[in-house]
Tab-separated table of C-alpha atoms in Angstrom:
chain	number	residue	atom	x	y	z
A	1	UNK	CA	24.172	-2.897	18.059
A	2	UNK	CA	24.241	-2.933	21.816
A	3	UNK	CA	26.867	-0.603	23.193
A	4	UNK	CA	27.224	0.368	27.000
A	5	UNK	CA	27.221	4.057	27.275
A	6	UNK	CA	26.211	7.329	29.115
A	7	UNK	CA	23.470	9.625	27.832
A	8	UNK	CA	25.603	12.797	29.794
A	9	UNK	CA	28.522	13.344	32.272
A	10	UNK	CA	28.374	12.051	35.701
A	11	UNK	CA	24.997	9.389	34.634
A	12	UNK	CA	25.071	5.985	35.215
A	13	UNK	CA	25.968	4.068	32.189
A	14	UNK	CA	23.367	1.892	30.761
A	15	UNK	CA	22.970	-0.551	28.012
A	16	UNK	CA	22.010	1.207	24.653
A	17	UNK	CA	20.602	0.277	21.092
A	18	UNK	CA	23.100	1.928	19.056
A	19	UNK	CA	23.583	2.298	15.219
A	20	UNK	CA	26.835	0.165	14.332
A	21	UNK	CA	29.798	2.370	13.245
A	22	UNK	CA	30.562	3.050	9.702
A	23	UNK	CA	34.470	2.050	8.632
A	24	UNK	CA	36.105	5.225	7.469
A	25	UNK	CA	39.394	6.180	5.276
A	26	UNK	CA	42.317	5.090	7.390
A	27	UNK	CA	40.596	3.028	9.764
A	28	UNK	CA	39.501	-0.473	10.560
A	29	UNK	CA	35.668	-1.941	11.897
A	30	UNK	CA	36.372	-4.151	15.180
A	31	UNK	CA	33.776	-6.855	16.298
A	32	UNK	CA	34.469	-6.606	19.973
A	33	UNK	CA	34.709	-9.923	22.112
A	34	UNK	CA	35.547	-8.334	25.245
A	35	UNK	CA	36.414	-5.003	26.849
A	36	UNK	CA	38.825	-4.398	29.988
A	37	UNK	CA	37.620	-2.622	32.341
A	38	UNK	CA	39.837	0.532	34.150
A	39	UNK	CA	39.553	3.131	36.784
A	40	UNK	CA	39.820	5.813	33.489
A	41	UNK	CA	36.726	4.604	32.461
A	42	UNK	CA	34.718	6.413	34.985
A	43	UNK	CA	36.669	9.064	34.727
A	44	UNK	CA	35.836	9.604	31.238
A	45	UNK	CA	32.208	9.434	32.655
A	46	UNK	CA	33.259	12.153	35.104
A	47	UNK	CA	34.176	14.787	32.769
A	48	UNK	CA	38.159	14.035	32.652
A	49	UNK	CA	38.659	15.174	28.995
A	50	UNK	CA	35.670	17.511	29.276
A	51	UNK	CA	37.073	20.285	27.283
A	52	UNK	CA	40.351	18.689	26.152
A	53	UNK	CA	38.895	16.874	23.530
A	54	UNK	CA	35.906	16.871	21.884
A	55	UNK	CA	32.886	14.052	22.954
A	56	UNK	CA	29.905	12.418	21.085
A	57	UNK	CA	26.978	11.125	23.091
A	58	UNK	CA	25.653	8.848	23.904
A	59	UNK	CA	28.961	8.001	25.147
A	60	UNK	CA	30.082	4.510	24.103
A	61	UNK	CA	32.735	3.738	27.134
A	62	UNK	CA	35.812	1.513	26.911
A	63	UNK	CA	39.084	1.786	26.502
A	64	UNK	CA	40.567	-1.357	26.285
A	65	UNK	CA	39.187	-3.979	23.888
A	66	UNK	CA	40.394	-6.941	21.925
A	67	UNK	CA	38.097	-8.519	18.845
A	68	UNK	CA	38.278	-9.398	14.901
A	69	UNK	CA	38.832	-7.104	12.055
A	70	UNK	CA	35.517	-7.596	10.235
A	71	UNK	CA	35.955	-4.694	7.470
A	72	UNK	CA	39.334	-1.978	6.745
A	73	UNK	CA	38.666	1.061	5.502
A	74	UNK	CA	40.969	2.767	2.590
A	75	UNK	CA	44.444	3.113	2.876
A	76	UNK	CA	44.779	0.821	5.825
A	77	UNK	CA	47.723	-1.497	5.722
A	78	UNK	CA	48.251	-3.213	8.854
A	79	UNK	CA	45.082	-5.390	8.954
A	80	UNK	CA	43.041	-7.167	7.503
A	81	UNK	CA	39.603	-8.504	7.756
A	82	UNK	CA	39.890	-11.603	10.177
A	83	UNK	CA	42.703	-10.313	12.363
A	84	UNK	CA	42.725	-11.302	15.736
A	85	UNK	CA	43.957	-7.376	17.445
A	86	UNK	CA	43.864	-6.158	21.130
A	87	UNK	CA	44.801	-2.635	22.506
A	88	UNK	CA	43.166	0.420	23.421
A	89	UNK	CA	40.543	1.604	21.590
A	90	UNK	CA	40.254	5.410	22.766
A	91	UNK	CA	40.522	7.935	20.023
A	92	UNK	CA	39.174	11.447	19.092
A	93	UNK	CA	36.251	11.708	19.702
A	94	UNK	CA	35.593	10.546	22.905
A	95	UNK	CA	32.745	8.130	22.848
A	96	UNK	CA	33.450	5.651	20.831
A	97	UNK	CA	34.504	3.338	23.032
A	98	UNK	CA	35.162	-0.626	23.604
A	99	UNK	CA	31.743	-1.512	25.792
A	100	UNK	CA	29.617	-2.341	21.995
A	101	UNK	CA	29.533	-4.950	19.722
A	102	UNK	CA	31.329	-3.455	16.877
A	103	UNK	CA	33.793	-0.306	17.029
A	104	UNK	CA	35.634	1.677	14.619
A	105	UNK	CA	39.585	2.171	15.465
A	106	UNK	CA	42.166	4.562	13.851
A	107	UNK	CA	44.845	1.698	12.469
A	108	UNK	CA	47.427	4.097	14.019
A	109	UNK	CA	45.967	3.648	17.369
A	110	UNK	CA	47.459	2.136	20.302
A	111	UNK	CA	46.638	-1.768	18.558
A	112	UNK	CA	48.225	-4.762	17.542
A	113	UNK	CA	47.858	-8.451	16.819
A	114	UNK	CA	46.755	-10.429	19.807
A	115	UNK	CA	48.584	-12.762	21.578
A	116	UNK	CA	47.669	-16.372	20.086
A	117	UNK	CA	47.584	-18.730	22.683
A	118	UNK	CA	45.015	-17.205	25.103
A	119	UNK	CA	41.243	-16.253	24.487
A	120	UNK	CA	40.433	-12.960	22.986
A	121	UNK	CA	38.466	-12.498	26.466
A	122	UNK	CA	41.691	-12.784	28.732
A	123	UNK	CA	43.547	-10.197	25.428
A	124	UNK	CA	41.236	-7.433	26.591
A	125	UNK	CA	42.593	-7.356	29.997
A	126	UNK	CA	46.319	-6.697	29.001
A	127	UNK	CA	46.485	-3.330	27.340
A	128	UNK	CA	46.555	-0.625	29.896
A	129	UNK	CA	47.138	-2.477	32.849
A	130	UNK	CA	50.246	-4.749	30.753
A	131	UNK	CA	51.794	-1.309	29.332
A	132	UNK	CA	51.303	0.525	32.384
A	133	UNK	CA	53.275	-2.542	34.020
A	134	UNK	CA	55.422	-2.705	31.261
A	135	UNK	CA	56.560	0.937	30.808
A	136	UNK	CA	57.047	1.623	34.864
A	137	UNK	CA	59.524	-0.528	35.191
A	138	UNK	CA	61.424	0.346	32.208
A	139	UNK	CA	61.382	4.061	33.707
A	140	UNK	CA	62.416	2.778	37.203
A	141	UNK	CA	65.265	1.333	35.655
A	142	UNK	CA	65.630	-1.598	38.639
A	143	UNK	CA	68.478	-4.564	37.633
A	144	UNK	CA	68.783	-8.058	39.093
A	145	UNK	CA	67.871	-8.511	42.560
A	146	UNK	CA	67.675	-5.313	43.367
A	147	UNK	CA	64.372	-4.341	45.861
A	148	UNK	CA	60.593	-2.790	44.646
A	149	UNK	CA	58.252	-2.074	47.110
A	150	UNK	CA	55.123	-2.496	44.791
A	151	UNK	CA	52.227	-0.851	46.803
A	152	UNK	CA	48.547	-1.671	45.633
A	153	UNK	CA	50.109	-5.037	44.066
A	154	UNK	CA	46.503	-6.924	43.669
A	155	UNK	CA	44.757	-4.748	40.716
A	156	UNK	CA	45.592	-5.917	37.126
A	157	UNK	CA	48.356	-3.093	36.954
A	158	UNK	CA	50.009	-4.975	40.476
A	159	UNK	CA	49.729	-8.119	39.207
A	160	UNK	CA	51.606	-7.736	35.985
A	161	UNK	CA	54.653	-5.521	37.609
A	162	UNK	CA	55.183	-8.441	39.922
A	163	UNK	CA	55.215	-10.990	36.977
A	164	UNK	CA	57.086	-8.334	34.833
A	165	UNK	CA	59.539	-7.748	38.076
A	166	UNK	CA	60.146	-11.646	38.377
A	167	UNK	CA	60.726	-12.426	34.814
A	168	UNK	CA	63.762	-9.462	35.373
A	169	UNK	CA	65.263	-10.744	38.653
A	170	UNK	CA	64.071	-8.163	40.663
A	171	UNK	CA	62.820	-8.750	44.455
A	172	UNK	CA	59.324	-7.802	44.873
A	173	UNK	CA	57.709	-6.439	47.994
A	174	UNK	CA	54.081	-6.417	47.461
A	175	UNK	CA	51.758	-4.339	50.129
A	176	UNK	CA	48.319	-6.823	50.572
A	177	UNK	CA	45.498	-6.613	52.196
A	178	UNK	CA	44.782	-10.526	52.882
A	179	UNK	CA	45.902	-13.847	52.897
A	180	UNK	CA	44.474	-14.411	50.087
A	181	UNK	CA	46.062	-11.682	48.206
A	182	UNK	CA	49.206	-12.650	49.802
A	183	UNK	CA	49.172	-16.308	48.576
A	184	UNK	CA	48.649	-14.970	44.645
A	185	UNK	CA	51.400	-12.303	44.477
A	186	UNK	CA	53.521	-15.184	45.741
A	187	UNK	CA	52.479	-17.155	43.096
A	188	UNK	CA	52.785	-14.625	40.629
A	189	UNK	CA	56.347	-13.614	41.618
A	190	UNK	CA	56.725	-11.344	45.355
A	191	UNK	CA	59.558	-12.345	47.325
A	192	UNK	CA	57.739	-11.011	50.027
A	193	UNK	CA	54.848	-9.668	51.191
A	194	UNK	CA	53.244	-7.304	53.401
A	195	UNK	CA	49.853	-6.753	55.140
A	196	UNK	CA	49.213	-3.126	55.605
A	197	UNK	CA	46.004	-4.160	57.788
A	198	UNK	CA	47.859	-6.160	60.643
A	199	UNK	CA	51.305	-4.479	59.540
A	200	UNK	CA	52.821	-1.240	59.347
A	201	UNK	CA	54.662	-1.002	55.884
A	202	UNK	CA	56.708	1.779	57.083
A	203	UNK	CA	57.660	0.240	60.007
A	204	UNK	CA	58.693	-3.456	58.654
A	205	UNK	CA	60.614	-1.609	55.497
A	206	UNK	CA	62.817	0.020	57.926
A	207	UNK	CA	63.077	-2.820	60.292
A	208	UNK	CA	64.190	-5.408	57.002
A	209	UNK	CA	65.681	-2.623	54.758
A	210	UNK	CA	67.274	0.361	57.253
A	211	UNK	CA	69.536	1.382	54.322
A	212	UNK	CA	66.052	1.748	52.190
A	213	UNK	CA	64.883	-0.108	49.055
A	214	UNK	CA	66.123	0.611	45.653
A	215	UNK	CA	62.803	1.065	43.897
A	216	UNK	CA	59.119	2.081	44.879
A	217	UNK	CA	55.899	2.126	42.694
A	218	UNK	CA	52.377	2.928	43.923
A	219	UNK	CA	49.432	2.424	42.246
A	220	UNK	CA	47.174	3.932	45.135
A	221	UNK	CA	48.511	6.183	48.000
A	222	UNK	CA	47.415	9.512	48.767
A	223	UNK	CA	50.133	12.642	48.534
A	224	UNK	CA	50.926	11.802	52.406
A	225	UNK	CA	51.293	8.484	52.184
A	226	UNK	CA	53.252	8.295	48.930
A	227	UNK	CA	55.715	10.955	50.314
A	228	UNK	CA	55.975	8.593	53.735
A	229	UNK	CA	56.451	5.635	51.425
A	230	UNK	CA	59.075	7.586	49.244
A	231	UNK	CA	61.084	7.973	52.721
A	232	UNK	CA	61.336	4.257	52.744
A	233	UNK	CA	63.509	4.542	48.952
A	234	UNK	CA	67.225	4.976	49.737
A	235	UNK	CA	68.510	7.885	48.678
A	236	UNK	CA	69.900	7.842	44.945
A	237	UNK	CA	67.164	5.568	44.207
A	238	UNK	CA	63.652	5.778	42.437
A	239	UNK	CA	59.649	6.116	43.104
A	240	UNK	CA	56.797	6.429	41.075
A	241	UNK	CA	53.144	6.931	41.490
A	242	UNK	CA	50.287	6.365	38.942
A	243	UNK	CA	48.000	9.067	41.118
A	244	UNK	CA	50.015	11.780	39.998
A	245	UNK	CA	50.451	13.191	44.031
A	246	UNK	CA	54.483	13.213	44.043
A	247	UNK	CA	56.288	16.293	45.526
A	248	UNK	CA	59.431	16.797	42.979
A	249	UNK	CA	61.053	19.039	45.288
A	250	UNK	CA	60.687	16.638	48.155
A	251	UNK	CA	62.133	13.710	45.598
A	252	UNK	CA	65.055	15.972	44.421
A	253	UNK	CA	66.071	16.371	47.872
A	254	UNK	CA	66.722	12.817	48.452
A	255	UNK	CA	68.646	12.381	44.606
A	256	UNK	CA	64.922	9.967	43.872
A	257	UNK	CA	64.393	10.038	40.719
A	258	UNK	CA	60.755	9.538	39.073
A	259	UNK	CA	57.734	11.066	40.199
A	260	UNK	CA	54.425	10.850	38.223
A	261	UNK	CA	53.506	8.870	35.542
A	262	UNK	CA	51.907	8.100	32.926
A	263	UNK	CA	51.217	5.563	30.458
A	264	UNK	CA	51.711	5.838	26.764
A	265	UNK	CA	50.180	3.170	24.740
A	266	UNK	CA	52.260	1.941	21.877
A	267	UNK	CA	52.138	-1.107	19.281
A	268	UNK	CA	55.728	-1.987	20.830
A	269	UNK	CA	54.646	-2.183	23.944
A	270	UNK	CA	51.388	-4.662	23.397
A	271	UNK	CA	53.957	-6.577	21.040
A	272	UNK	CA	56.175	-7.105	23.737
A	273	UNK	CA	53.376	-8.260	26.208
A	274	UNK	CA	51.673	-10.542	23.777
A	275	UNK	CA	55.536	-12.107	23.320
A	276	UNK	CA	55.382	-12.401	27.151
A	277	UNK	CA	51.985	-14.440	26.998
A	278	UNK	CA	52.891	-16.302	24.250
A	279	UNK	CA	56.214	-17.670	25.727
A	280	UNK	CA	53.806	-18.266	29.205
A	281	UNK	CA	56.465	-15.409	31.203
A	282	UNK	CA	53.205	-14.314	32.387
A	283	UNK	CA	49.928	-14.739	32.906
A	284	UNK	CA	46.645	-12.560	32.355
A	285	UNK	CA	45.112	-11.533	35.775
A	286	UNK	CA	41.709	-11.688	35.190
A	287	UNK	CA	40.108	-11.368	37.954
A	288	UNK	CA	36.259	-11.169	37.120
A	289	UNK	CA	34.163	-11.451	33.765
A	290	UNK	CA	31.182	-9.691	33.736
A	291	UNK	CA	27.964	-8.541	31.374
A	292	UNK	CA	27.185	-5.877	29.535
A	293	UNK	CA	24.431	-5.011	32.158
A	294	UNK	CA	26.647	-5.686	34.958
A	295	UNK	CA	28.787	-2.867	34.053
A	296	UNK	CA	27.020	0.240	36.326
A	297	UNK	CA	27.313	-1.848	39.351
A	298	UNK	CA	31.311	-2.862	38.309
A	299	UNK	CA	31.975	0.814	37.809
A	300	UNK	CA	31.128	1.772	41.438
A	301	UNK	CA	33.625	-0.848	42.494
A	302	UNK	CA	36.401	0.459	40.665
A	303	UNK	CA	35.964	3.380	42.081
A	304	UNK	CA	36.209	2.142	45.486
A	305	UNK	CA	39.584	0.976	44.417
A	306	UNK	CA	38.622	-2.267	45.528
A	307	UNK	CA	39.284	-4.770	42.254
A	308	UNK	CA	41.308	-7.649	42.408
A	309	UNK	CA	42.787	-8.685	38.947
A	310	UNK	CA	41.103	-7.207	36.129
A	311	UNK	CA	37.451	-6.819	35.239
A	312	UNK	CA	36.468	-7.993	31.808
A	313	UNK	CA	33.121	-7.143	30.109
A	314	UNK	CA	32.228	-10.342	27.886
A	315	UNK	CA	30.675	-8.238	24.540
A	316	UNK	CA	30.740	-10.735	21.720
């Protein structure tokens, strides 16, 4: 099969002749239509888990995937063959990922049925990005029309908060960096928008909100910049970053609660995002759909942070 994978930490990933995966006990065999592409793909590459868990190479990446149940191996209960499922395919051991034609998934991994009435190629962008939406705003704990300040709003995760956000009631602030991105969060949901290259955020926050804003999330600041954004939060209220740089001490003194977070990927939660789909409360931000060869190139752009919507690698 071809797979997209690296031969060693830190190489460039390539495309690969693989053997196709066995099904085993307790698992279920996964032609792949499409993978989503995320920023913890290349840090998988990087060495992230390097000694946390254990690794086969080649080094199939991919976490995200959605595709048909072509074979279920003993014991397995959930599926069966000719299942449409989505979710995220990572599992021990690291390397047997979502970027190849077929892959073999523990059933009591982070999958589900996919939503019905969108392509399987637009069901492999939801899983992280849609649960990562999904779950921070169920720990910020925001209620109707209160305000978010959603900074780095353009990347898949951005782009379902705001939709997530709307469908709740609750007014979105969305930090931009064109008109272009401006115009879609709008469409998606933001009450309002800010450009952080012509516009201070700080500065318009406390010029529209002096009393603060009840809620921030940030998908991208540094530790100093999250900590000046998280002075913009009234006190009492709640902040969260994905990048893992908050200060509990300086949170606690200001009664914020929050802090870093992470994403833990559930059957619920894709159940309750492919509910969202199918009702059309939101829509799938894909943003580009690329190759299996075009994947070396895409990584280097996600790690410039510089995506818009989310990256899909067309497989089957």
């Amino acid at each position: 099969m071809k797979a997209v994978a690296v031969p060693q930490f830190k190489a460039i990933p390539q495309v690969m002749d693989l053997p196709t995966p066995q099904v085993k006990p307790g698992t279920i065999l996964v032609r792949v239509t499409a993978a989503g592409m995320n920023p913890f793909d290349w840090k998988l590459i990087d060495g992230i888990l390097d000694g946390k868990m254990p690794h086969n190479f080649p080094m199939v990446l991919g976490v995200d995937g959605a595709g048909t149940v072509e074979a279920i191996g003993e014991g397995v209960t959930h599926f069966k063959p000719g299942d449409n499922i989505y979710g995220q395919f990572i599992h021990s051991p690291i390397g047997e990922g979502s970027y190849a034609e077929y892959v073999v998934v523990p059933e009591k991994a982070a999958i589900s049925m996919a939503p019905k009435s969108i392509p399987l190629l637009e069901a492999a962008a939801i899983p992280t990005a849609g649960m990562t939406a999904l779950q921070l705003l169920e720990r910020l704990g925001l209620k109707h029309e209160q305000t978010l300040l959603l900074v780095g709003s353009t990347g898949g995760v951005g782009s379902f908060i705001v939709q997530l956000a709307h469908m709740q009631g609750i007014y979105v602030i969305a930090t931009v960096s064109s008109e272009e991105g401006a115009a879609r969060m709008k469409k998606l949901g933001a009450k309002e928008t800010i450009n952080y290259k012509k516009l201070s955020v700080e500065r318009e926050i406390r010029s529209k909100y002096p009393s603060g804003v009840e809620g921030l999330i940030d998908l991208v600041s540094p530790q100093t910049v999250f900590k000046t954004m998280t002075s913009l939060v009234k006190v009492g209220g709640a902040a969260l970053t994905t990048a893992f740089v908050a200060d509990k001490e300086s949170l606690r003194a200001r009664s914020i609660t929050g802090g870093n977070f992470e994403t833990q990927g559930t059957p619920a939660s894709l159940d309750t995002l492919a509910d969202a789909v199918d009702s059309g409360a939101i829509k799938v931000p894909v943003g580009e759909v690329i190759s299996m060869e075009e994947v070396a190139a895409a990584v280097e752009v996600s790690r410039k942070l510089k995506g818009i919507g989310k990256t899909v690698v067309r497989i089957g």
